[in-house]
Amino acid sequence: MRIRTLTFAFMLSLVTAVAAQDVKQSQAKVEAFSPQGQIKDVRQVVARFSQPMVSFGDPRSEPPFDMDCAGKGRGRWADARNWLYDFDRDLPAGIECSFKTKPGLKTFAGAEVASQTFRFSTGGPSIRGAWPDEGEERIDEAQVFLLALDAHPDLASVRANAYCTVNGIGERLPLNVIEGKERERILAEQKNRARVLFDVIFKRGNRGAASVKDVRLIDAPILVASCGRPLPAGAHVRLVWGAGIKTANGIATTEVQTLPYQVRPQFSARFTCQRVNANAGCIPVLPVQLEFSAPVARGIASKVEVRAADGRVHRPTIDPNVATVETVEFKGPFAERSEATVVLPGDLKDDAGRILANAAAFPMKVRIDDDPPLVKFPSRFGILEVNAQPALPVTVRNVEPMLEAYALDITKAPKTVAKGRIKRIDTDDDTVLAQWMRRILREPSEDIRRESSRNHGEYLKPGSVPMLSDAERAAAQPIDIPRAEPKMAMQVIGIPLPQPGLYAVEIASTRLGQALHAEDKPYYVSSGALVTNLAVHFKHGRESSLGWVTRLDDGKPVAGAQVRVTDCLGKRWWDGTTDANGIARIERELPRQNRWQDCPHAPNAYLVSARIDGDMSLMLSSWNEGIRPWQFNLGGGSGAEPVIAHTVFDRALFRAGETVSMKHVIRRRVGIGF
């Protein structure tokens, strides 16, 4: 009996312990609570319970916590287990909140909820916005900063923990907090910028400028401060908002904020002008400038003078509507091969009252050079009428009295050189014409890249690569270009090209190479000219195309002309002759071209040539300047889709919610209609 009693007692105690453990494990509690710790911009509190707490949807449900928080708001149950508390606005800095489960709180089933306490803080005051903006690279040596804070700070803690650091200065500069009337004056003076900071603090939309009284800027948590001493020009500065800065109720920051800045350079003046190379003097026909590193009042800047050697005084022309300027310009021309003097007024200061750091460099002597050498064709390619005394114009200035020039008739150009003999090509070879058009029209940078790759990556300067090879130059016709008036500043000379044909013209000037490259090597200038009495017209269509040949001297159509269409590489796509109206009808589709790699000068173009009675002319289908559809108020063009869509509805009036029936008619435009 005793053994049975002891066994029963033991089993009873074991059952009791297990039951107690089950009760403990099943006790309700708060599974998750957010936020906790230190966090900014708190707008909502979320608590999730381990068991259902309320009958969902019951508006009489009481809040499950006793709250101690300065932030105002209202709580609600999102569902049976999740409780939310929404603050009226984002909590500012300096707020501490605690949420403790109410004594005797029970679940919906009647189970007791464990007692728990949760806390969070919005921390000490932090910088939400600043003027000047963070990263500004031209702050003043005595810059005043406006710092938008998310709470009013304890100024003693600001003085103790905020400071400036400057590269090159080993000590910290204390942050000087500006208070009282001086702060009010600065805020009133910078009210528009302060208004933007006010909107940043309270997260309001920018509603435009307002007075200080309207937005209560004086009462806003905007700190006005400056570094403890003037900052050196050009220095990198960091405004450090350190840990330990407190709000009025004693809550301190735990993290450091750093705002980087750079002080503007010292006030200086720099003279600039256009030169043909780095070692040359100023070009006499172009303006010269004086640049200031900081704004200067217009009235002071207008007193700057450039005194030329011939006694002429040049003064700047400044827009009367501007208050300050940073650059003044002096119009030329100036006397060639002379010296000019830049003279500054004695009262020259910038907008901050700083005097010129390099004032000792003035009055400054500047060298005026010769008029720069110039050899220039009107364009890379042009067409000249054979019956109108054709001459290719070239503008020259300050170059050799006799220029080295060559004109190569491409219709009789050398193709290869073998055993001292020059082979000539057939004038009907449009492949060669296409190659020459690529050479004439391509940009000089392409020649530089091509020749540089041949020279193992050696960089070649613009104008240092000739268009004509040695063999082509040997077969070309030398041209004498005498300058009738060598002392003239600029002269336009016509190079006579009396015979019809396609010409490549190249001029070499050592004087130009000396000026632009500072080397005793020629500078090459080239162009192309087509001398003809034929004009070729071309319209590229989707299904067919049209060619038309006329004469330049009388505009009449040319019958029986041989017309050929090739791509930019010379591949033949069509050839035929014009009818009595000078029209060549191309009754086949010519596909769209896209040769950006091979023909950057005309990647989408066809080369169309016409020949008759020893005369030849050509055109590229990309020559559409002045004859595009939009210039005649017409639609379409190369990008237009040949599709017309139209919708027919079952009725003209509709009501909301009704079903509408419709038919779509899609038509494609072709040569015979739709």
mmCIF file with all atom_site columns, N, CA and C in Angstrom, residues 385-387 532-537 548-561 578 581-582 610-617:
data_model
loop_
_atom_site.group_PDB
_atom_site.id
_atom_site.type_symbol
_atom_site.label_atom_id
_atom_site.label_alt_id
_atom_site.label_comp_id
_atom_site.label_asym_id
_atom_site.label_entity_id
_atom_site.label_seq_id
_atom_site.pdbx_PDB_ins_code
_atom_site.Cartn_x
_atom_site.Cartn_y
_atom_site.Cartn_z
_atom_site.occupancy
_atom_site.B_iso_or_equiv
_atom_site.pdbx_formal_charge
_atom_site.auth_seq_id
_atom_site.auth_comp_id
_atom_site.auth_asym_id
_atom_site.auth_atom_id
_atom_site.pdbx_PDB_model_num
ATOM 1   N N  . GLU A 1 385 ? 30.120 75.090 -112.534 1.00 0.00 ? 385 GLU A N  1
ATOM 2   C CA . GLU A 1 385 ? 29.544 75.017 -113.874 1.00 0.00 ? 385 GLU A CA 1
ATOM 3   C C  . GLU A 1 385 ? 30.642 75.223 -114.910 1.00 0.00 ? 385 GLU A C  1
ATOM 4   N N  . VAL A 1 386 ? 30.774 74.267 -115.830 1.00 0.00 ? 386 VAL A N  1
ATOM 5   C CA . VAL A 1 386 ? 31.895 74.269 -116.763 1.00 0.00 ? 386 VAL A CA 1
ATOM 6   C C  . VAL A 1 386 ? 31.835 75.444 -117.732 1.00 0.00 ? 386 VAL A C  1
ATOM 7   N N  . ASN A 1 387 ? 30.649 75.935 -118.063 1.00 0.00 ? 387 ASN A N  1
ATOM 8   C CA . ASN A 1 387 ? 30.515 77.024 -119.039 1.00 0.00 ? 387 ASN A CA 1
ATOM 9   C C  . ASN A 1 387 ? 30.503 78.405 -118.381 1.00 0.00 ? 387 ASN A C  1
ATOM 10  N N  . THR A 1 532 ? 31.256 70.460 -114.305 1.00 0.00 ? 532 THR A N  1
ATOM 11  C CA . THR A 1 532 ? 30.305 69.787 -115.184 1.00 0.00 ? 532 THR A CA 1
ATOM 12  C C  . THR A 1 532 ? 29.253 70.765 -115.667 1.00 0.00 ? 532 THR A C  1
ATOM 13  N N  . ASN A 1 533 ? 28.504 70.328 -116.693 1.00 0.00 ? 533 ASN A N  1
ATOM 14  C CA . ASN A 1 533 ? 27.322 71.064 -117.130 1.00 0.00 ? 533 ASN A CA 1
ATOM 15  C C  . ASN A 1 533 ? 26.058 70.241 -116.911 1.00 0.00 ? 533 ASN A C  1
ATOM 16  N N  . LEU A 1 534 ? 26.165 69.168 -116.126 1.00 0.00 ? 534 LEU A N  1
ATOM 17  C CA . LEU A 1 534 ? 25.039 68.292 -115.861 1.00 0.00 ? 534 LEU A CA 1
ATOM 18  C C  . LEU A 1 534 ? 24.622 68.393 -114.395 1.00 0.00 ? 534 LEU A C  1
ATOM 19  N N  . ALA A 1 535 ? 23.332 68.332 -114.194 1.00 0.00 ? 535 ALA A N  1
ATOM 20  C CA . ALA A 1 535 ? 22.796 68.256 -112.832 1.00 0.00 ? 535 ALA A CA 1
ATOM 21  C C  . ALA A 1 535 ? 21.995 66.958 -112.720 1.00 0.00 ? 535 ALA A C  1
ATOM 22  N N  . VAL A 1 536 ? 22.274 66.190 -111.675 1.00 0.00 ? 536 VAL A N  1
ATOM 23  C CA . VAL A 1 536 ? 21.613 64.905 -111.462 1.00 0.00 ? 536 VAL A CA 1
ATOM 24  C C  . VAL A 1 536 ? 20.652 65.044 -110.288 1.00 0.00 ? 536 VAL A C  1
ATOM 25  N N  . HIS A 1 537 ? 19.425 64.582 -110.500 1.00 0.00 ? 537 HIS A N  1
ATOM 26  C CA . HIS A 1 537 ? 18.403 64.608 -109.463 1.00 0.00 ? 537 HIS A CA 1
ATOM 27  C C  . HIS A 1 537 ? 17.939 63.175 -109.223 1.00 0.00 ? 537 HIS A C  1
ATOM 28  N N  . TRP A 1 548 ? 16.704 62.032 -112.847 1.00 0.00 ? 548 TRP A N  1
ATOM 29  C CA . TRP A 1 548 ? 16.401 63.105 -113.796 1.00 0.00 ? 548 TRP A CA 1
ATOM 30  C C  . TRP A 1 548 ? 17.686 63.888 -114.033 1.00 0.00 ? 548 TRP A C  1
ATOM 31  N N  . VAL A 1 549 ? 18.007 64.133 -115.280 1.00 0.00 ? 549 VAL A N  1
ATOM 32  C CA . VAL A 1 549 ? 19.254 64.810 -115.641 1.00 0.00 ? 549 VAL A CA 1
ATOM 33  C C  . VAL A 1 549 ? 18.905 66.071 -116.417 1.00 0.00 ? 549 VAL A C  1
ATOM 34  N N  . THR A 1 550 ? 19.470 67.193 -116.000 1.00 0.00 ? 550 THR A N  1
ATOM 35  C CA . THR A 1 550 ? 19.275 68.475 -116.686 1.00 0.00 ? 550 THR A CA 1
ATOM 36  C C  . THR A 1 550 ? 20.631 69.126 -116.903 1.00 0.00 ? 550 THR A C  1
ATOM 37  N N  . ARG A 1 551 ? 20.624 70.194 -117.705 1.00 0.00 ? 551 ARG A N  1
ATOM 38  C CA . ARG A 1 551 ? 21.849 70.957 -117.937 1.00 0.00 ? 551 ARG A CA 1
ATOM 39  C C  . ARG A 1 551 ? 21.889 72.158 -116.997 1.00 0.00 ? 551 ARG A C  1
ATOM 40  N N  . LEU A 1 552 ? 23.090 72.518 -116.596 1.00 0.00 ? 552 LEU A N  1
ATOM 41  C CA . LEU A 1 552 ? 23.246 73.638 -115.677 1.00 0.00 ? 552 LEU A CA 1
ATOM 42  C C  . LEU A 1 552 ? 23.094 74.981 -116.378 1.00 0.00 ? 552 LEU A C  1
ATOM 43  N N  . ASP A 1 553 ? 23.550 75.085 -117.629 1.00 0.00 ? 553 ASP A N  1
ATOM 44  C CA . ASP A 1 553 ? 23.577 76.407 -118.259 1.00 0.00 ? 553 ASP A CA 1
ATOM 45  C C  . ASP A 1 553 ? 22.191 76.873 -118.709 1.00 0.00 ? 553 ASP A C  1
ATOM 46  N N  . ASP A 1 554 ? 21.299 75.937 -119.103 1.00 0.00 ? 554 ASP A N  1
ATOM 47  C CA . ASP A 1 554 ? 19.973 76.367 -119.545 1.00 0.00 ? 554 ASP A CA 1
ATOM 48  C C  . ASP A 1 554 ? 18.828 75.652 -118.829 1.00 0.00 ? 554 ASP A C  1
ATOM 49  N N  . GLY A 1 555 ? 19.121 74.674 -117.981 1.00 0.00 ? 555 GLY A N  1
ATOM 50  C CA . GLY A 1 555 ? 18.088 73.992 -117.214 1.00 0.00 ? 555 GLY A CA 1
ATOM 51  C C  . GLY A 1 555 ? 17.270 72.993 -117.993 1.00 0.00 ? 555 GLY A C  1
ATOM 52  N N  . LYS A 1 556 ? 17.617 72.703 -119.252 1.00 0.00 ? 556 LYS A N  1
ATOM 53  C CA . LYS A 1 556 ? 16.824 71.799 -120.074 1.00 0.00 ? 556 LYS A CA 1
ATOM 54  C C  . LYS A 1 556 ? 17.163 70.346 -119.756 1.00 0.00 ? 556 LYS A C  1
ATOM 55  N N  . PRO A 1 557 ? 16.187 69.441 -119.928 1.00 0.00 ? 557 PRO A N  1
ATOM 56  C CA . PRO A 1 557 ? 16.461 68.025 -119.685 1.00 0.00 ? 557 PRO A CA 1
ATOM 57  C C  . PRO A 1 557 ? 17.430 67.459 -120.711 1.00 0.00 ? 557 PRO A C  1
ATOM 58  N N  . VAL A 1 558 ? 18.151 66.421 -120.306 1.00 0.00 ? 558 VAL A N  1
ATOM 59  C CA . VAL A 1 558 ? 19.171 65.799 -121.148 1.00 0.00 ? 558 VAL A CA 1
ATOM 60  C C  . VAL A 1 558 ? 18.688 64.402 -121.516 1.00 0.00 ? 558 VAL A C  1
ATOM 61  N N  . ALA A 1 559 ? 18.449 64.165 -122.796 1.00 0.00 ? 559 ALA A N  1
ATOM 62  C CA . ALA A 1 559 ? 18.019 62.848 -123.265 1.00 0.00 ? 559 ALA A CA 1
ATOM 63  C C  . ALA A 1 559 ? 19.235 62.002 -123.618 1.00 0.00 ? 559 ALA A C  1
ATOM 64  N N  . GLY A 1 560 ? 19.116 60.689 -123.391 1.00 0.00 ? 560 GLY A N  1
ATOM 65  C CA . GLY A 1 560 ? 20.168 59.756 -123.775 1.00 0.00 ? 560 GLY A CA 1
ATOM 66  C C  . GLY A 1 560 ? 21.358 59.731 -122.841 1.00 0.00 ? 560 GLY A C  1
ATOM 67  N N  . ALA A 1 561 ? 21.273 60.331 -121.660 1.00 0.00 ? 561 ALA A N  1
ATOM 68  C CA . ALA A 1 561 ? 22.386 60.286 -120.702 1.00 0.00 ? 561 ALA A CA 1
ATOM 69  C C  . ALA A 1 561 ? 22.428 58.920 -120.029 1.00 0.00 ? 561 ALA A C  1
ATOM 70  N N  . THR A 1 578 ? 18.419 58.004 -119.928 1.00 0.00 ? 578 THR A N  1
ATOM 71  C CA . THR A 1 578 ? 17.277 58.903 -119.763 1.00 0.00 ? 578 THR A CA 1
ATOM 72  C C  . THR A 1 578 ? 16.455 58.941 -121.039 1.00 0.00 ? 578 THR A C  1
ATOM 73  N N  . ASN A 1 581 ? 12.533 63.189 -121.978 1.00 0.00 ? 581 ASN A N  1
ATOM 74  C CA . ASN A 1 581 ? 12.324 64.196 -120.928 1.00 0.00 ? 581 ASN A CA 1
ATOM 75  C C  . ASN A 1 581 ? 13.452 64.213 -119.906 1.00 0.00 ? 581 ASN A C  1
ATOM 76  N N  . GLY A 1 582 ? 14.533 63.500 -120.187 1.00 0.00 ? 582 GLY A N  1
ATOM 77  C CA . GLY A 1 582 ? 15.659 63.470 -119.260 1.00 0.00 ? 582 GLY A CA 1
ATOM 78  C C  . GLY A 1 582 ? 15.420 62.621 -118.030 1.00 0.00 ? 582 GLY A C  1
ATOM 79  N N  . ALA A 1 610 ? 25.796 60.415 -113.935 1.00 0.00 ? 610 ALA A N  1
ATOM 80  C CA . ALA A 1 610 ? 25.253 60.597 -115.287 1.00 0.00 ? 610 ALA A CA 1
ATOM 81  C C  . ALA A 1 610 ? 26.386 60.998 -116.216 1.00 0.00 ? 610 ALA A C  1
ATOM 82  N N  . ARG A 1 611 ? 26.388 60.435 -117.446 1.00 0.00 ? 611 ARG A N  1
ATOM 83  C CA . ARG A 1 611 ? 27.448 60.710 -118.417 1.00 0.00 ? 611 ARG A CA 1
ATOM 84  C C  . ARG A 1 611 ? 26.840 60.884 -119.802 1.00 0.00 ? 611 ARG A C  1
ATOM 85  N N  . ILE A 1 612 ? 27.397 61.851 -120.540 1.00 0.00 ? 612 ILE A N  1
ATOM 86  C CA . ILE A 1 612 ? 27.017 62.042 -121.937 1.00 0.00 ? 612 ILE A CA 1
ATOM 87  C C  . ILE A 1 612 ? 28.039 62.964 -122.593 1.00 0.00 ? 612 ILE A C  1
ATOM 88  N N  . ASP A 1 613 ? 28.490 62.579 -123.757 1.00 0.00 ? 613 ASP A N  1
ATOM 89  C CA . ASP A 1 613 ? 29.378 63.411 -124.589 1.00 0.00 ? 613 ASP A CA 1
ATOM 90  C C  . ASP A 1 613 ? 30.609 63.880 -123.820 1.00 0.00 ? 613 ASP A C  1
ATOM 91  N N  . GLY A 1 614 ? 31.237 62.996 -123.064 1.00 0.00 ? 614 GLY A N  1
ATOM 92  C CA . GLY A 1 614 ? 32.459 63.333 -122.340 1.00 0.00 ? 614 GLY A CA 1
ATOM 93  C C  . GLY A 1 614 ? 32.257 64.113 -121.066 1.00 0.00 ? 614 GLY A C  1
ATOM 94  N N  . ASP A 1 615 ? 31.016 64.439 -120.745 1.00 0.00 ? 615 ASP A N  1
ATOM 95  C CA . ASP A 1 615 ? 30.728 65.151 -119.495 1.00 0.00 ? 615 ASP A CA 1
ATOM 96  C C  . ASP A 1 615 ? 30.196 64.153 -118.467 1.00 0.00 ? 615 ASP A C  1
ATOM 97  N N  . MET A 1 616 ? 30.503 64.391 -117.234 1.00 0.00 ? 616 MET A N  1
ATOM 98  C CA . MET A 1 616 ? 30.083 63.496 -116.159 1.00 0.00 ? 616 MET A CA 1
ATOM 99  C C  . MET A 1 616 ? 29.661 64.319 -114.949 1.00 0.00 ? 616 MET A C  1
ATOM 100 N N  . SER A 1 617 ? 28.607 63.862 -114.272 1.00 0.00 ? 617 SER A N  1
ATOM 101 C CA . SER A 1 617 ? 28.167 64.497 -113.033 1.00 0.00 ? 617 SER A CA 1
ATOM 102 C C  . SER A 1 617 ? 27.703 63.408 -112.078 1.00 0.00 ? 617 SER A C  1
#
